[in-house]
mmCIF file of C-alpha atoms in Angstrom:
data_model
loop_
_atom_site.group_PDB
_atom_site.id
_atom_site.type_symbol
_atom_site.label_atom_id
_atom_site.label_comp_id
_atom_site.label_asym_id
_atom_site.label_seq_id
_atom_site.Cartn_x
_atom_site.Cartn_y
_atom_site.Cartn_z
ATOM 1 C CA MET A 1 0.000 0.000 0.000
ATOM 2 C CA LEU A 2 2.811 2.387 0.843
ATOM 3 C CA ALA A 3 4.597 1.598 -2.422
ATOM 4 C CA LEU A 4 1.362 2.254 -4.298
ATOM 5 C CA PHE A 5 0.945 5.570 -2.482
ATOM 6 C CA TRP A 6 4.487 6.661 -3.391
ATOM 7 C CA TRP A 7 3.879 5.626 -7.004
ATOM 8 C CA TRP A 8 0.701 7.742 -6.961
ATOM 9 C CA VAL A 9 2.470 10.908 -5.773
ATOM 10 C CA LYS A 10 5.783 10.550 -7.668
ATOM 11 C CA GLY A 11 4.218 11.550 -10.969
ATOM 12 C CA THR A 12 3.395 15.036 -9.762
ATOM 13 C CA SER A 13 5.195 18.005 -8.182
ATOM 14 C CA ALA A 14 6.517 18.055 -4.621
ATOM 15 C CA GLU A 15 3.883 20.624 -3.638
ATOM 16 C CA ARG A 16 1.023 18.628 -5.101
ATOM 17 C CA ALA A 17 2.313 15.380 -3.588
ATOM 18 C CA SER A 18 2.545 17.041 -0.180
ATOM 19 C CA GLN A 19 -1.018 18.319 -0.533
ATOM 20 C CA ARG A 20 -2.288 14.889 -1.628
ATOM 21 C CA GLY A 21 -0.675 13.222 1.372
ATOM 22 C CA TYR A 22 -2.066 15.883 3.692
ATOM 23 C CA CYS A 23 -5.626 15.492 2.397
ATOM 24 C CA LEU A 24 -5.561 11.696 2.362
ATOM 25 C CA LEU A 25 -4.287 11.160 5.898
ATOM 26 C CA ARG A 26 -6.265 14.061 7.319
ATOM 27 C CA TRP A 27 -9.362 12.127 6.225
ATOM 28 C CA LEU A 28 -8.146 8.592 6.941
ATOM 29 C CA GLY A 29 -6.088 9.085 10.108
ATOM 30 C CA PRO A 30 -8.912 9.847 12.567
ATOM 31 C CA ARG A 31 -10.510 6.541 11.566
ATOM 32 C CA LEU A 32 -7.434 4.503 12.562
ATOM 33 C CA ARG A 33 -6.691 2.978 15.971
ATOM 34 C CA LYS A 34 -3.556 5.106 16.255
ATOM 35 C CA ASN A 35 -5.810 8.126 16.617
ATOM 36 C CA GLN A 36 -6.346 7.279 20.285
ATOM 37 C CA HIS A 37 -2.629 7.905 20.927
ATOM 38 C CA ILE A 38 -2.831 11.300 19.241
ATOM 39 C CA MET A 39 -5.898 12.286 21.260
ATOM 40 C CA GLY A 40 -4.298 11.087 24.498
ATOM 41 C CA ASN A 41 -1.039 12.922 23.818
ATOM 42 C CA LEU A 42 -2.858 16.129 22.905
ATOM 43 C CA GLN A 43 -4.966 15.990 26.059
ATOM 44 C CA ILE A 44 -1.907 15.595 28.277
ATOM 45 C CA ALA A 45 0.027 18.331 26.472
ATOM 46 C CA PHE A 46 -2.941 20.699 26.146
ATOM 47 C CA PRO A 47 -5.298 19.944 29.070
ATOM 48 C CA ASP A 48 -7.098 23.295 28.764
ATOM 49 C CA MET A 49 -8.063 22.732 25.137
ATOM 50 C CA VAL A 50 -11.726 21.874 24.612
ATOM 51 C CA PRO A 51 -12.469 18.456 23.012
ATOM 52 C CA SER A 52 -13.682 19.925 19.720
ATOM 53 C CA GLU A 53 -10.417 21.855 19.341
ATOM 54 C CA ARG A 54 -8.390 18.717 20.073
ATOM 55 C CA LEU A 55 -10.336 16.767 17.457
ATOM 56 C CA ALA A 56 -9.675 19.466 14.866
ATOM 57 C CA LEU A 57 -6.024 19.617 15.880
ATOM 58 C CA GLY A 58 -5.765 15.829 15.633
ATOM 59 C CA ARG A 59 -6.905 15.970 12.014
ATOM 60 C CA GLU A 60 -4.177 18.497 11.248
ATOM 61 C CA VAL A 61 -1.580 16.277 12.957
ATOM 62 C CA TRP A 62 -2.610 13.435 10.667
ATOM 63 C CA GLY A 63 -2.516 15.779 7.680
ATOM 64 C CA ASN A 64 1.059 16.808 8.417
ATOM 65 C CA LEU A 65 2.109 13.166 8.729
ATOM 66 C CA GLY A 66 0.509 12.457 5.357
ATOM 67 C CA ALA A 67 2.488 15.330 3.848
ATOM 68 C CA VAL A 68 5.726 13.964 5.364
ATOM 69 C CA ILE A 69 5.144 10.495 3.915
ATOM 70 C CA ALA A 70 4.344 11.963 0.493
ATOM 71 C CA GLU A 71 7.504 14.093 0.543
ATOM 72 C CA TYR A 72 9.924 11.149 0.881
ATOM 73 C CA PRO A 73 10.280 10.533 -2.885
ATOM 74 C CA PHE A 74 11.102 14.245 -3.279
ATOM 75 C CA LEU A 75 13.908 14.504 -0.692
ATOM 76 C CA ARG A 76 16.450 14.945 -3.503
ATOM 77 C CA GLU A 77 14.480 17.930 -4.811
ATOM 78 C CA LEU A 78 14.033 19.334 -1.296
ATOM 79 C CA ASN A 79 17.796 19.062 -0.797
ATOM 80 C CA ARG A 80 18.643 21.445 -3.628
ATOM 81 C CA GLY A 81 20.305 24.673 -2.598
ATOM 82 C CA GLY A 82 20.510 27.994 -4.386
ATOM 83 C CA PRO A 83 17.895 30.720 -4.836
ATOM 84 C CA LYS A 84 15.119 28.189 -5.438
ATOM 85 C CA SER A 85 15.861 26.196 -2.310
ATOM 86 C CA ARG A 86 12.807 24.879 -0.473
ATOM 87 C CA ILE A 87 14.635 25.037 2.860
ATOM 88 C CA GLU A 88 15.267 28.402 4.479
ATOM 89 C CA ILE A 89 18.199 28.338 6.924
ATOM 90 C CA SER A 90 18.288 30.577 9.996
ATOM 91 C CA LEU A 91 21.292 30.712 12.346
ATOM 92 C CA SER A 92 21.241 32.297 15.790
ATOM 93 C CA GLU A 93 24.254 34.375 16.748
ATOM 94 C CA ALA A 94 25.480 31.771 19.238
ATOM 95 C CA SER A 95 25.081 28.845 16.808
ATOM 96 C CA ARG A 96 26.706 30.632 13.866
ATOM 97 C CA PRO A 97 30.378 29.999 14.803
ATOM 98 C CA VAL A 98 29.625 26.322 15.543
ATOM 99 C CA VAL A 99 28.053 25.902 12.114
ATOM 100 C CA LYS A 100 30.468 28.074 10.139
ATOM 101 C CA ASN A 101 33.528 26.360 11.640
ATOM 102 C CA ARG A 102 31.932 22.931 11.211
ATOM 103 C CA GLN A 103 32.734 22.238 14.838
ATOM 104 C CA PRO A 104 31.743 18.706 15.890
ATOM 105 C CA ALA A 105 28.476 19.070 17.776
ATOM 106 C CA VAL A 106 25.438 17.155 18.954
ATOM 107 C CA TYR A 107 22.424 18.365 16.965
ATOM 108 C CA VAL A 108 18.980 17.560 18.377
ATOM 109 C CA THR A 109 15.611 17.978 16.748
ATOM 110 C CA ALA A 110 12.043 16.795 17.320
ATOM 111 C CA HIS A 111 9.459 15.005 15.203
ATOM 112 C CA LEU A 112 7.905 18.214 13.894
ATOM 113 C CA ALA A 113 6.926 19.395 10.402
ATOM 114 C CA ASN A 114 9.194 17.097 8.358
ATOM 115 C CA TRP A 115 12.003 15.938 10.648
ATOM 116 C CA GLU A 116 14.054 14.624 7.706
ATOM 117 C CA ILE A 117 14.711 18.253 6.792
ATOM 118 C CA ALA A 118 17.026 18.722 9.786
ATOM 119 C CA ALA A 119 19.600 16.291 8.371
ATOM 120 C CA LEU A 120 19.282 17.869 4.910
ATOM 121 C CA ALA A 121 19.858 21.329 6.396
ATOM 122 C CA ILE A 122 22.881 20.270 8.451
ATOM 123 C CA SER A 123 24.558 18.314 5.642
ATOM 124 C CA GLY A 124 23.660 21.112 3.209
ATOM 125 C CA LEU A 125 25.922 23.383 5.268
ATOM 126 C CA ASN A 126 28.790 20.956 4.524
ATOM 127 C CA ILE A 127 28.798 19.594 8.064
ATOM 128 C CA PRO A 128 29.810 15.897 8.183
ATOM 129 C CA LEU A 129 26.878 14.287 9.985
ATOM 130 C CA THR A 130 26.197 10.914 11.543
ATOM 131 C CA THR A 131 22.675 10.340 12.770
ATOM 132 C CA ILE A 132 20.802 7.649 14.659
ATOM 133 C CA TYR A 133 17.875 5.970 12.983
ATOM 134 C CA SER A 134 15.316 3.415 14.106
ATOM 135 C CA GLN A 135 15.058 0.479 11.755
ATOM 136 C CA GLN A 136 11.542 -0.298 10.564
ATOM 137 C CA SER A 137 10.105 -3.672 11.501
ATOM 138 C CA ASN A 138 9.256 -4.236 7.841
ATOM 139 C CA PRO A 139 12.608 -4.650 5.994
ATOM 140 C CA LEU A 140 11.111 -3.625 2.639
ATOM 141 C CA ILE A 141 9.914 -0.294 4.040
ATOM 142 C CA ASP A 142 13.209 0.173 5.869
ATOM 143 C CA ARG A 143 15.218 -0.281 2.662
ATOM 144 C CA GLN A 144 12.958 2.069 0.736
ATOM 145 C CA LEU A 145 13.180 4.819 3.369
ATOM 146 C CA GLN A 146 16.967 4.507 3.494
ATOM 147 C CA SER A 147 17.144 4.735 -0.297
ATOM 148 C CA PHE A 148 15.237 8.029 -0.143
ATOM 149 C CA ARG A 149 17.662 9.315 2.506
ATOM 150 C CA GLU A 150 20.791 8.443 0.536
ATOM 151 C CA ILE A 151 20.706 11.769 -1.300
ATOM 152 C CA ALA A 152 22.090 13.570 1.759
ATOM 153 C CA ASP A 153 25.753 13.206 2.790
ATOM 154 C CA VAL A 154 24.735 11.611 6.064
ATOM 155 C CA LYS A 155 25.938 8.431 7.720
ATOM 156 C CA PHE A 156 23.191 6.444 9.458
ATOM 157 C CA VAL A 157 23.846 4.388 12.576
ATOM 158 C CA PRO A 158 21.209 1.933 13.861
ATOM 159 C CA LYS A 159 19.968 2.864 17.319
ATOM 160 C CA LYS A 160 21.212 -0.390 18.871
ATOM 161 C CA ASN A 161 24.843 0.477 17.958
ATOM 162 C CA ALA A 162 24.691 4.174 18.820
ATOM 163 C CA VAL A 163 26.314 4.174 22.274
ATOM 164 C CA ARG A 164 29.567 2.732 20.896
ATOM 165 C CA GLU A 165 29.570 4.445 17.525
ATOM 166 C CA LEU A 166 28.684 8.065 18.246
ATOM 167 C CA PRO A 167 31.704 9.003 20.406
ATOM 168 C CA ARG A 168 33.946 7.545 17.686
ATOM 169 C CA GLU A 169 32.198 9.663 15.059
ATOM 170 C CA ILE A 170 32.778 12.858 17.046
ATOM 171 C CA ARG A 171 36.456 11.970 17.506
ATOM 172 C CA LYS A 172 36.672 11.696 13.706
ATOM 173 C CA GLY A 173 35.463 15.305 13.433
ATOM 174 C CA ARG A 174 31.880 14.483 12.514
ATOM 175 C CA SER A 175 28.759 15.899 14.149
ATOM 176 C CA VAL A 176 25.944 13.745 15.482
ATOM 177 C CA GLY A 177 22.183 14.100 14.932
ATOM 178 C CA ILE A 178 19.617 12.692 17.377
ATOM 179 C CA LEU A 179 15.803 12.860 17.632
ATOM 180 C CA PRO A 180 15.253 12.286 21.370
ATOM 181 C CA ASP A 181 11.640 13.433 21.704
ATOM 182 C CA GLN A 182 9.811 10.097 21.565
ATOM 183 C CA ARG A 183 9.258 7.613 24.389
ATOM 184 C CA SER A 184 12.209 5.444 25.373
ATOM 185 C CA ASP A 185 11.194 2.697 27.778
ATOM 186 C CA GLY A 186 14.803 2.436 28.930
ATOM 187 C CA GLY A 187 15.108 6.197 29.391
ATOM 188 C CA LYS A 188 14.985 8.343 32.498
ATOM 189 C CA LEU A 189 11.847 10.058 33.751
ATOM 190 C CA VAL A 190 12.128 13.731 32.783
ATOM 191 C CA PRO A 191 9.259 16.279 32.778
ATOM 192 C CA TYR A 192 7.562 16.803 29.426
ATOM 193 C CA PHE A 193 4.643 19.227 29.428
ATOM 194 C CA GLY A 194 4.764 18.972 33.207
ATOM 195 C CA VAL A 195 4.396 15.172 33.302
ATOM 196 C CA ASP A 196 7.308 12.759 33.794
ATOM 197 C CA ALA A 197 8.081 10.880 30.576
ATOM 198 C CA PRO A 198 10.708 8.196 29.781
ATOM 199 C CA THR A 199 13.290 10.203 27.875
ATOM 200 C CA VAL A 200 16.528 9.507 26.021
ATOM 201 C CA ILE A 201 19.445 11.143 27.858
ATOM 202 C CA SER A 202 22.138 10.274 25.293
ATOM 203 C CA PRO A 203 22.349 13.778 23.714
ATOM 204 C CA ALA A 204 23.152 15.399 27.063
ATOM 205 C CA TRP A 205 25.491 12.554 28.046
ATOM 206 C CA LEU A 206 27.312 12.692 24.715
ATOM 207 C CA ALA A 207 27.718 16.488 24.758
ATOM 208 C CA MET A 208 29.137 16.308 28.288
ATOM 209 C CA ARG A 209 31.454 13.381 27.593
ATOM 210 C CA MET A 210 32.836 14.807 24.357
ATOM 211 C CA SER A 211 32.795 18.480 25.490
ATOM 212 C CA CYS A 212 30.974 19.591 22.355
ATOM 213 C CA PRO A 213 28.069 22.013 21.737
ATOM 214 C CA LEU A 214 24.474 20.778 21.989
ATOM 215 C CA VAL A 215 22.555 22.589 19.240
ATOM 216 C CA PRO A 216 18.749 22.389 18.817
ATOM 217 C CA VAL A 217 17.525 22.542 15.207
ATOM 218 C CA GLU A 218 13.868 23.499 14.808
ATOM 219 C CA VAL A 219 12.107 22.560 11.568
ATOM 220 C CA GLU A 220 8.952 24.484 10.649
ATOM 221 C CA ARG A 221 6.660 23.915 7.701
ATOM 222 C CA THR A 222 6.196 27.196 5.835
ATOM 223 C CA GLY A 223 4.144 25.749 2.978
ATOM 224 C CA GLN A 224 3.625 22.589 0.980
ATOM 225 C CA ALA A 225 7.114 21.052 0.638
ATOM 226 C CA ARG A 226 8.684 24.242 2.005
ATOM 227 C CA PHE A 227 10.464 24.609 5.341
ATOM 228 C CA ARG A 228 12.525 26.725 7.683
ATOM 229 C CA ALA A 229 15.379 25.163 9.683
ATOM 230 C CA THR A 230 16.430 27.300 12.650
ATOM 231 C CA PHE A 231 19.708 26.583 14.434
ATOM 232 C CA HIS A 232 19.067 27.840 17.968
ATOM 233 C CA ASP A 233 21.589 28.816 20.634
ATOM 234 C CA PRO A 234 23.436 25.789 22.032
ATOM 235 C CA ILE A 235 21.867 24.425 25.210
ATOM 236 C CA GLU A 236 24.125 25.125 28.155
ATOM 237 C CA VAL A 237 25.268 22.164 30.220
ATOM 238 C CA PRO A 238 24.834 23.447 33.806
ATOM 239 C CA ALA A 239 28.240 24.001 35.369
ATOM 240 C CA GLY A 240 26.974 24.580 38.906
ATOM 241 C CA ILE A 241 25.840 20.962 39.414
ATOM 242 C CA GLU A 242 28.677 18.711 40.563
ATOM 243 C CA ASP A 243 26.838 15.387 40.282
ATOM 244 C CA ALA A 244 27.281 14.226 36.663
ATOM 245 C CA ARG A 245 23.992 12.306 36.622
ATOM 246 C CA LYS A 246 22.052 15.361 37.785
ATOM 247 C CA ARG A 247 23.786 17.497 35.175
ATOM 248 C CA VAL A 248 22.684 15.083 32.447
ATOM 249 C CA LEU A 249 19.094 15.100 33.716
ATOM 250 C CA GLU A 250 18.991 18.899 33.968
ATOM 251 C CA THR A 251 20.385 19.260 30.452
ATOM 252 C CA THR A 252 17.789 16.772 29.190
ATOM 253 C CA ARG A 253 15.064 18.773 30.942
ATOM 254 C CA ARG A 254 16.238 21.838 29.022
ATOM 255 C CA ILE A 255 16.083 19.905 25.743
ATOM 256 C CA ASN A 256 12.511 18.840 26.539
ATOM 257 C CA ALA A 257 11.569 22.416 27.422
ATOM 258 C CA CYS A 258 12.943 23.531 24.054
ATOM 259 C CA PHE A 259 10.834 20.951 22.224
ATOM 260 C CA GLU A 260 7.754 21.935 24.240
ATOM 261 C CA SER A 261 8.080 25.544 23.086
ATOM 262 C CA TRP A 262 8.248 24.423 19.448
ATOM 263 C CA ILE A 263 5.191 22.183 19.813
ATOM 264 C CA ARG A 264 3.169 24.906 21.531
ATOM 265 C CA LYS A 265 3.976 27.203 18.625
ATOM 266 C CA ASN A 266 2.995 24.695 15.887
ATOM 267 C CA PRO A 267 1.038 21.844 17.537
ATOM 268 C CA GLU A 268 -0.463 20.785 14.202
ATOM 269 C CA HIS A 269 3.007 19.746 13.042
ATOM 270 C CA TRP A 270 3.705 17.445 16.010
ATOM 271 C CA HIS A 271 4.156 13.777 15.081
ATOM 272 C CA CYS A 272 2.525 12.138 18.117
ATOM 273 C CA THR A 273 0.990 8.902 16.850
ATOM 274 C CA LYS A 274 2.909 6.940 19.506
ATOM 275 C CA ARG A 275 2.352 6.906 23.256
ATOM 276 C CA ARG A 276 4.743 9.434 24.773
ATOM 277 C CA TRP A 277 4.125 8.958 28.504
ATOM 278 C CA PRO A 278 3.868 5.820 30.701
ATOM 279 C CA ALA A 279 0.666 3.811 30.160
ATOM 280 C CA GLU A 280 -0.723 4.661 33.590
ATOM 281 C CA VAL A 281 -0.698 8.375 32.746
ATOM 282 C CA TYR A 282 -3.345 7.732 30.096
ATOM 283 C CA GLN A 283 -5.761 5.946 32.430
ATOM 284 C CA ASP A 284 -7.304 9.227 33.533
ATOM 285 C CA VAL A 285 -7.360 10.676 30.038
ATOM 286 C CA GLY A 286 -10.851 10.884 28.594
ATOM 287 C CA PRO A 287 -11.929 11.044 24.944
#
């Protein structure tokens, strides 16, 4: 079905494909079982939102995911630079020297808008990048997704090998890209929208261990198949905390707070089809 969908959109423009994916999943998504995860996540993140607003927002979340899926065959086109580039790059003053000097850094982003754009933006600035990826359970889909991603000068490391590989990559002068915003059952409990959530701490740990900058990259959708990638100020690793474990947790809390601010700004672009918090948190969540 996914191959048929990609065949259906490949014969048109990137904008039209993005719009087709948006319309299709905006209609279909709310009818799928996964919709209960979206509704639960939205209620926890936005408890003051009335149910009708959450339902409307949920449809937009599905629509954005449909656009993302439809944009995969066009990643090569999205990766083009020059005056007709579909990706606008914005550098904060504090991140500019890190980027311009291609200093090895840990880049973090969230599943917002089209998260694949972050790697395209970083590699497009001639920064050698190694990023973690989660292998799909279906090997055919996994191979197809990786073939779409091959257009960027990015090295992909499976998540299960990341702890050993990433420090080596930084020592080689490469930067590392991580998406740490989804639930990690082996992670530490760190507040997310005011509720403790199992969270990956590897970005904070890696930045501390390798003494390198921790740079958040925010991706925003500015139109169909058009984006803005903002390189924000590096997140400071707190120097006043002597206990290394507490420093990692505090740095991770700051990463989560950064992601929260992005989601609050563009909640319709949040990819939240998976359960983000522990199962018991959802027991009191109504429809």
